C-alpha cells in the first residue's frame, strides 16, 4: 500500500509526494474527475459538467486547458508518475493499479472473492480486510459532488457495502468478533435505523467480551429508533439487549455469532473454605476506572484510532504494547488517548489508570507517579517500597498478571516514564507528549499532524451545533484556513459560534483575517492556542527560543537549515532545530535528493513565535531576519552571476559584492544551489514584505530572475514578482518597480498572455525613460517589439528593435546589442530580405563569440538556421540547430531547448529523416505543454501534422493539426490558427475527392 499516490476513497489526497499541495478547487475537481475514470479518456463535456454542474461558461474549454496545465505542473513538481494525456476524445490520466486507491480497492475485492469461492476463506478475509482499510469515508467527500460523478461514486459505494457484508460473515466465521463489531459500527453510521445491524453489533460486542459497550450500543439503538422513528425495538433486538444486561446464557442461540467468535469468561479461583479460610473483612475492591470524560463531539482520527486499538489490544505474550502519541500543541493528543481508552475499556477488565504527568508545566517525579500507580492497583501504602527502583519492580510484578490500561498524559521526556513501564503481561500503556520520546525503549510512535480538510469541517460543524455554520460556505473555509486545521483552534472558534448566536461565521472569519490579533481570537475560557504554545516555548533553551522567534518571522512556507546559519553556527542551528522538531514546534516537510531536510512550521505557531519574548527579544528577531535576508540576497547575486550565460534583463544590483565571498560559485554549483533552495525564495519574499522589509522583497524576486528564465519556472516567477512589484511600489523604488514590470511582462509574453504583457512592458518602458535608464529602455523595447512581431505586426516592431540597438550601443552592452541585432534579423527574414537579415545575424553571432557566451551564440544559431531554411539550405540549418540544442541541453535550458527541438524537427523533414523529426517534434510539444508555452506547443504540433500529411497518414495529420489549431487559438494567434485550419480543410477535401 505504500506505493499509493492518489486516494479518492474519502477526501481527495495525494500521498508520498514532495512539492506544493494541490489546493485550487477547479484543478482538484478536474483531477478527481479523471481519477474516477482512470486510464480512459474523459470528454471535455463531462469535465465541464463536473466543474460547472451544467452551466459552463463560454470559456469552459480554454479554462479546462488552463486547469490541466496547472495540474500537470503540480503533479510533476510532486514527483507523481501519472501523465495526463490529451486527445480529440478529451483527457486521460494514466495510473497503475497500485497508484490509485480505488483501483487497488477493486482489485483486492476481486482477489478476495476468488479466494472465498476457492474455499480459502481465511486468506480471503485478510485480502478483503486490506480493501476495507483503503476506505476512508464517502468518496471525494471534501469536494462538491456533481451529478456527473454520481454513477461512478454509486458503483464504489455498492462495492463497499458488498465488501462489508462479505467481510462481516468471514470475520464472524473465523472468530474475530471485535473486528466484526468495527464493521457493524461503520455500517450503522450509514444506516442507523437497521435493527438487525444493531442486534448483531450488540451480540458481537458480547462475544468479544465487551459487555459494557454492548449495553451502551443497545441503549443508543433504543434512543435512535425512538428519536428518529418513534418506534420501540423489535423482539430480536430486545433479546440482544437482555443478553447485554444479564449476560448470555449457556445455551444462547445466536446464528449470527459463532461460538468460535466468543471470548470466554475469565476463570475466577474459588474462595478457600474450611477452618483455614481467612475471614472476609472487606468488600472486594473494584478495578480502577480513572479515564476522564470522553468528548461527546469528538470527531476525526478514525485511522489513528484503528491503529492504536490494534496496537494496545494486541496479544503479544512477550512485549506489552506501549504507544506514544506525539504532536504539536493543539493537535488533540489527550482527546485521542481518552477516546481510545473508552473504546477499549472491556479489553482491560483489571482497570484503566490515568495520570497527568504535567510535562509542559512542572513535570511529575517518576517516584511519585510510581506510588500513584501502585495505590491505584490497590497495593496498600505500607506495602509500597521506599526505594524507587524497588517500587518500579513492584509495579512490574503487579502488572505481569493483570490486564490494565495506563494512560500517561503530557509526558515531558522518556526518563520520566521509563520506570513506569510494564515488563511483561497483557497490560498496555498509552502516552501523550509534545516530545517524540524517540529514546523510550519498546514504544511505538504515532505522531499527529493537523486535521485533513474533511475532519476539520466535521469538527467545526459538530462543535458549533446543528445549522450554526455551513461547512461548504466560503466563511467556513476561511475560518478553517485561519485555524490551519489545528483541532484546538477549530474547537475554540466553533465553541464561540455555539455560545454566541450574535456572532456570524462571516464576522468571525473577518476577525480572523487580521494576523496581528488572530491568536487573541483563538481563546475561550481556559482554551487558548497561545497558552498551549507558551507551554512548549517555555521548555526551550535561550538559543532554541531565539531560533524559534526568527523562524516565526522567516518561515512563511518551507525553509532549509542552511539559510538560518548566518545568525548562529551550523551546529547550533542543527541542535536547535532538532529540539524544535522534538517538541513539535517545527516539522520536517520534505527531504531533497541530496538528503537535506526542509522544514515548515504551522501558521498559528508561526504567529505565536512572532509574538513570543520581551520587546528586546522581538527586536532581535527582526534584526536576525534582516541578517538572514542580507545573506540570502548576497548568495542569490553570486549564484546568478555564476550561471553559464549572460542574462538578458535588468539586474537589481550590478555593483561589487557587498559581503565577503569565501566560496565562489562555479556554474554547476550555482544551478545545484538554485535547484535545492528553490522553495525558499517565494516564502522569503513574503516574509520580507510581511515584516515591512520591502526593499529585500523586490530585490530577492529580481535576483533570481536569470534562473527562473533559464528553467522556465513560470509559477515561481509569477508568485515572486507579483508581491515583488507590490513591495517595490510600497518602498517607492521606481527602478525596482520598472524591473518588476518588465519581468512580469516577459513572463506574460512566454505564456501568450497578451494584454498583461503589453501593460507591464509599457509601464516598464515609461518608468525606465523617466529615470533615464537606457539599459532598461533597450531591454523593454525588445519586449515590446517581440509583442508586436508575435501579434503579426512586424512593421510596427522594427522601430522598437532599432531603438534597442541604439540604446545598447550607447551603454556599451554587447549582450543586449546581440539580442537586438538578432531581433532585427527576424523582421528582415519576414520581409524575405535574406541579405540584410544575414548581416544582422553575422554581427550578433560575432558579439556572442567575443562575449564568450555560448548561450547567446546558441540563440543566434537558431535564427541563422531559420535563414538557411529560407534559403533552402536545410542541411546547414540542421547543423546549426544541433549545435544550439547541445548548448541548451548542457546548461539545462529546457525552454530554449523546446523551441530548438521544434525547429530541428521541421528542418529534418525535407531531408527525409522522418523518425528523427517525429521524435524531436514530440519532445518539443511535450516540453512546451509542460512549461505552459503555447507557442512552442502549437508550433511543434503544426509541424507534426505537416510531417504526417507528407507521409500520407491522414488521421494522425488531422489529429496534430487540430491540436495545433486549438493551441494557437488559446495563444491568441489568429494567423497561425487560420493556417492550421486551412491545412485541416485541405486534408478533408483531398480525402473526399480520393
JSON list of C-alpha atoms in Angstrom, two decimals, residues 861-968:
[
{"chain": "A", "resi": 861, "resn": "UNK", "atom": "CA", "xyz": [22.30, 29.93, -34.26]},
{"chain": "A", "resi": 862, "resn": "UNK", "atom": "CA", "xyz": [18.54, 29.31, -34.14]},
{"chain": "A", "resi": 863, "resn": "UNK", "atom": "CA", "xyz": [17.96, 32.45, -36.23]},
{"chain": "A", "resi": 864, "resn": "UNK", "atom": "CA", "xyz": [20.77, 31.52, -38.61]},
{"chain": "A", "resi": 865, "resn": "UNK", "atom": "CA", "xyz": [19.05, 28.15, -39.06]},
{"chain": "A", "resi": 866, "resn": "UNK", "atom": "CA", "xyz": [15.82, 29.97, -39.97]},
{"chain": "A", "resi": 867, "resn": "UNK", "atom": "CA", "xyz": [17.79, 31.97, -42.53]},
{"chain": "A", "resi": 868, "resn": "UNK", "atom": "CA", "xyz": [19.27, 28.78, -44.01]},
{"chain": "A", "resi": 869, "resn": "UNK", "atom": "CA", "xyz": [15.82, 27.17, -44.17]},
{"chain": "A", "resi": 870, "resn": "UNK", "atom": "CA", "xyz": [14.52, 30.20, -46.02]},
{"chain": "A", "resi": 871, "resn": "UNK", "atom": "CA", "xyz": [17.44, 29.83, -48.44]},
{"chain": "A", "resi": 872, "resn": "UNK", "atom": "CA", "xyz": [16.64, 26.13, -48.93]},
{"chain": "A", "resi": 873, "resn": "UNK", "atom": "CA", "xyz": [19.92, 25.01, -47.30]},
{"chain": "A", "resi": 874, "resn": "UNK", "atom": "CA", "xyz": [18.32, 22.52, -44.90]},
{"chain": "A", "resi": 875, "resn": "UNK", "atom": "CA", "xyz": [21.47, 20.54, -44.09]},
{"chain": "A", "resi": 876, "resn": "UNK", "atom": "CA", "xyz": [23.18, 23.71, -42.82]},
{"chain": "A", "resi": 877, "resn": "UNK", "atom": "CA", "xyz": [20.08, 24.60, -40.79]},
{"chain": "A", "resi": 878, "resn": "UNK", "atom": "CA", "xyz": [20.20, 21.17, -39.14]},
{"chain": "A", "resi": 879, "resn": "UNK", "atom": "CA", "xyz": [23.89, 21.60, -38.23]},
{"chain": "A", "resi": 880, "resn": "UNK", "atom": "CA", "xyz": [23.19, 24.97, -36.62]},
{"chain": "A", "resi": 881, "resn": "UNK", "atom": "CA", "xyz": [20.25, 23.60, -34.64]},
{"chain": "A", "resi": 882, "resn": "UNK", "atom": "CA", "xyz": [22.14, 20.52, -33.42]},
{"chain": "A", "resi": 883, "resn": "UNK", "atom": "CA", "xyz": [24.90, 22.82, -32.14]},
{"chain": "A", "resi": 884, "resn": "UNK", "atom": "CA", "xyz": [22.37, 25.09, -30.42]},
{"chain": "A", "resi": 885, "resn": "UNK", "atom": "CA", "xyz": [20.49, 22.19, -28.83]},
{"chain": "A", "resi": 886, "resn": "UNK", "atom": "CA", "xyz": [23.70, 20.74, -27.39]},
{"chain": "A", "resi": 887, "resn": "UNK", "atom": "CA", "xyz": [24.37, 24.06, -25.66]},
{"chain": "A", "resi": 888, "resn": "UNK", "atom": "CA", "xyz": [20.85, 24.40, -24.27]},
{"chain": "A", "resi": 889, "resn": "UNK", "atom": "CA", "xyz": [20.88, 20.80, -23.01]},
{"chain": "A", "resi": 890, "resn": "UNK", "atom": "CA", "xyz": [24.27, 21.34, -21.40]},
{"chain": "A", "resi": 891, "resn": "UNK", "atom": "CA", "xyz": [23.04, 24.15, -19.18]},
{"chain": "A", "resi": 892, "resn": "UNK", "atom": "CA", "xyz": [19.54, 22.77, -18.57]},
{"chain": "A", "resi": 893, "resn": "UNK", "atom": "CA", "xyz": [17.62, 25.42, -20.54]},
{"chain": "A", "resi": 894, "resn": "UNK", "atom": "CA", "xyz": [14.52, 23.39, -21.39]},
{"chain": "A", "resi": 895, "resn": "UNK", "atom": "CA", "xyz": [12.61, 26.41, -22.64]},
{"chain": "A", "resi": 896, "resn": "UNK", "atom": "CA", "xyz": [15.01, 27.41, -25.42]},
{"chain": "A", "resi": 897, "resn": "UNK", "atom": "CA", "xyz": [15.68, 23.72, -25.98]},
{"chain": "A", "resi": 898, "resn": "UNK", "atom": "CA", "xyz": [11.97, 23.13, -26.73]},
{"chain": "A", "resi": 899, "resn": "UNK", "atom": "CA", "xyz": [11.95, 25.76, -29.47]},
{"chain": "A", "resi": 900, "resn": "UNK", "atom": "CA", "xyz": [15.18, 24.37, -30.89]},
{"chain": "A", "resi": 901, "resn": "UNK", "atom": "CA", "xyz": [13.74, 20.84, -30.97]},
{"chain": "A", "resi": 902, "resn": "UNK", "atom": "CA", "xyz": [10.68, 22.08, -32.81]},
{"chain": "A", "resi": 903, "resn": "UNK", "atom": "CA", "xyz": [12.78, 23.95, -35.37]},
{"chain": "A", "resi": 904, "resn": "UNK", "atom": "CA", "xyz": [15.14, 20.98, -35.75]},
{"chain": "A", "resi": 905, "resn": "UNK", "atom": "CA", "xyz": [12.25, 18.59, -36.30]},
{"chain": "A", "resi": 906, "resn": "UNK", "atom": "CA", "xyz": [10.92, 20.91, -39.00]},
{"chain": "A", "resi": 907, "resn": "UNK", "atom": "CA", "xyz": [14.34, 21.16, -40.64]},
{"chain": "A", "resi": 908, "resn": "UNK", "atom": "CA", "xyz": [14.78, 17.37, -40.72]},
{"chain": "A", "resi": 909, "resn": "UNK", "atom": "CA", "xyz": [11.56, 16.76, -42.68]},
{"chain": "A", "resi": 910, "resn": "UNK", "atom": "CA", "xyz": [12.85, 17.94, -46.09]},
{"chain": "A", "resi": 911, "resn": "UNK", "atom": "CA", "xyz": [15.94, 15.76, -45.59]},
{"chain": "A", "resi": 912, "resn": "UNK", "atom": "CA", "xyz": [13.75, 12.65, -45.30]},
{"chain": "A", "resi": 913, "resn": "UNK", "atom": "CA", "xyz": [14.75, 11.95, -41.70]},
{"chain": "A", "resi": 914, "resn": "UNK", "atom": "CA", "xyz": [11.17, 11.38, -40.62]},
{"chain": "A", "resi": 915, "resn": "UNK", "atom": "CA", "xyz": [11.78, 9.28, -37.49]},
{"chain": "A", "resi": 916, "resn": "UNK", "atom": "CA", "xyz": [14.27, 11.78, -36.05]},
{"chain": "A", "resi": 917, "resn": "UNK", "atom": "CA", "xyz": [11.96, 14.66, -36.96]},
{"chain": "A", "resi": 918, "resn": "UNK", "atom": "CA", "xyz": [8.99, 13.00, -35.28]},
{"chain": "A", "resi": 919, "resn": "UNK", "atom": "CA", "xyz": [10.99, 12.38, -32.09]},
{"chain": "A", "resi": 920, "resn": "UNK", "atom": "CA", "xyz": [12.18, 15.99, -31.92]},
{"chain": "A", "resi": 921, "resn": "UNK", "atom": "CA", "xyz": [8.70, 17.39, -32.52]},
{"chain": "A", "resi": 922, "resn": "UNK", "atom": "CA", "xyz": [7.05, 15.10, -29.93]},
{"chain": "A", "resi": 923, "resn": "UNK", "atom": "CA", "xyz": [9.64, 16.16, -27.34]},
{"chain": "A", "resi": 924, "resn": "UNK", "atom": "CA", "xyz": [9.15, 19.83, -28.17]},
{"chain": "A", "resi": 925, "resn": "UNK", "atom": "CA", "xyz": [5.37, 19.54, -27.94]},
{"chain": "A", "resi": 926, "resn": "UNK", "atom": "CA", "xyz": [5.52, 17.77, -24.56]},
{"chain": "A", "resi": 927, "resn": "UNK", "atom": "CA", "xyz": [8.04, 20.23, -23.07]},
{"chain": "A", "resi": 928, "resn": "UNK", "atom": "CA", "xyz": [6.02, 23.20, -24.32]},
{"chain": "A", "resi": 929, "resn": "UNK", "atom": "CA", "xyz": [2.86, 21.70, -22.84]},
{"chain": "A", "resi": 930, "resn": "UNK", "atom": "CA", "xyz": [4.60, 21.08, -19.52]},
{"chain": "A", "resi": 931, "resn": "UNK", "atom": "CA", "xyz": [6.01, 24.60, -19.36]},
{"chain": "A", "resi": 932, "resn": "UNK", "atom": "CA", "xyz": [2.73, 26.19, -20.41]},
{"chain": "A", "resi": 933, "resn": "UNK", "atom": "CA", "xyz": [4.27, 27.81, -23.51]},
{"chain": "A", "resi": 934, "resn": "UNK", "atom": "CA", "xyz": [1.51, 27.53, -26.13]},
{"chain": "A", "resi": 935, "resn": "UNK", "atom": "CA", "xyz": [3.64, 28.96, -28.93]},
{"chain": "A", "resi": 936, "resn": "UNK", "atom": "CA", "xyz": [6.19, 26.16, -28.96]},
{"chain": "A", "resi": 937, "resn": "UNK", "atom": "CA", "xyz": [3.49, 23.53, -28.34]},
{"chain": "A", "resi": 938, "resn": "UNK", "atom": "CA", "xyz": [1.44, 24.85, -31.25]},
{"chain": "A", "resi": 939, "resn": "UNK", "atom": "CA", "xyz": [4.47, 25.14, -33.49]},
{"chain": "A", "resi": 940, "resn": "UNK", "atom": "CA", "xyz": [5.57, 21.56, -32.81]},
{"chain": "A", "resi": 941, "resn": "UNK", "atom": "CA", "xyz": [2.05, 20.16, -33.24]},
{"chain": "A", "resi": 942, "resn": "UNK", "atom": "CA", "xyz": [1.71, 22.05, -36.54]},
{"chain": "A", "resi": 943, "resn": "UNK", "atom": "CA", "xyz": [4.99, 20.63, -37.86]},
{"chain": "A", "resi": 944, "resn": "UNK", "atom": "CA", "xyz": [3.95, 17.13, -36.73]},
{"chain": "A", "resi": 945, "resn": "UNK", "atom": "CA", "xyz": [0.69, 17.47, -38.63]},
{"chain": "A", "resi": 946, "resn": "UNK", "atom": "CA", "xyz": [2.60, 18.52, -41.73]},
{"chain": "A", "resi": 947, "resn": "UNK", "atom": "CA", "xyz": [5.00, 15.59, -41.31]},
{"chain": "A", "resi": 948, "resn": "UNK", "atom": "CA", "xyz": [2.19, 13.03, -41.10]},
{"chain": "A", "resi": 949, "resn": "UNK", "atom": "CA", "xyz": [0.41, 14.66, -44.04]},
{"chain": "A", "resi": 950, "resn": "UNK", "atom": "CA", "xyz": [3.58, 14.35, -46.15]},
{"chain": "A", "resi": 951, "resn": "UNK", "atom": "CA", "xyz": [3.73, 10.61, -45.42]},
{"chain": "A", "resi": 952, "resn": "UNK", "atom": "CA", "xyz": [0.05, 10.02, -46.20]},
{"chain": "A", "resi": 953, "resn": "UNK", "atom": "CA", "xyz": [-1.03, 9.34, -42.61]},
{"chain": "A", "resi": 954, "resn": "UNK", "atom": "CA", "xyz": [-4.13, 11.50, -42.78]},
{"chain": "A", "resi": 955, "resn": "UNK", "atom": "CA", "xyz": [-5.65, 10.51, -39.43]},
{"chain": "A", "resi": 956, "resn": "UNK", "atom": "CA", "xyz": [-2.54, 11.45, -37.47]},
{"chain": "A", "resi": 957, "resn": "UNK", "atom": "CA", "xyz": [-2.06, 14.56, -39.57]},
{"chain": "A", "resi": 958, "resn": "UNK", "atom": "CA", "xyz": [-5.57, 15.71, -38.74]},
{"chain": "A", "resi": 959, "resn": "UNK", "atom": "CA", "xyz": [-5.07, 14.91, -35.04]},
{"chain": "A", "resi": 960, "resn": "UNK", "atom": "CA", "xyz": [-1.99, 17.11, -34.71]},
{"chain": "A", "resi": 961, "resn": "UNK", "atom": "CA", "xyz": [-3.18, 19.90, -36.98]},
{"chain": "A", "resi": 962, "resn": "UNK", "atom": "CA", "xyz": [-6.37, 20.03, -34.90]},
{"chain": "A", "resi": 963, "resn": "UNK", "atom": "CA", "xyz": [-4.28, 20.24, -31.75]},
{"chain": "A", "resi": 964, "resn": "UNK", "atom": "CA", "xyz": [-2.17, 22.98, -33.29]},
{"chain": "A", "resi": 965, "resn": "UNK", "atom": "CA", "xyz": [-5.28, 24.96, -34.22]},
{"chain": "A", "resi": 966, "resn": "UNK", "atom": "CA", "xyz": [-6.64, 24.67, -30.68]},
{"chain": "A", "resi": 967, "resn": "UNK", "atom": "CA", "xyz": [-3.34, 25.68, -29.08]},
{"chain": "A", "resi": 968, "resn": "UNK", "atom": "CA", "xyz": [-2.81, 28.61, -31.46]}
]
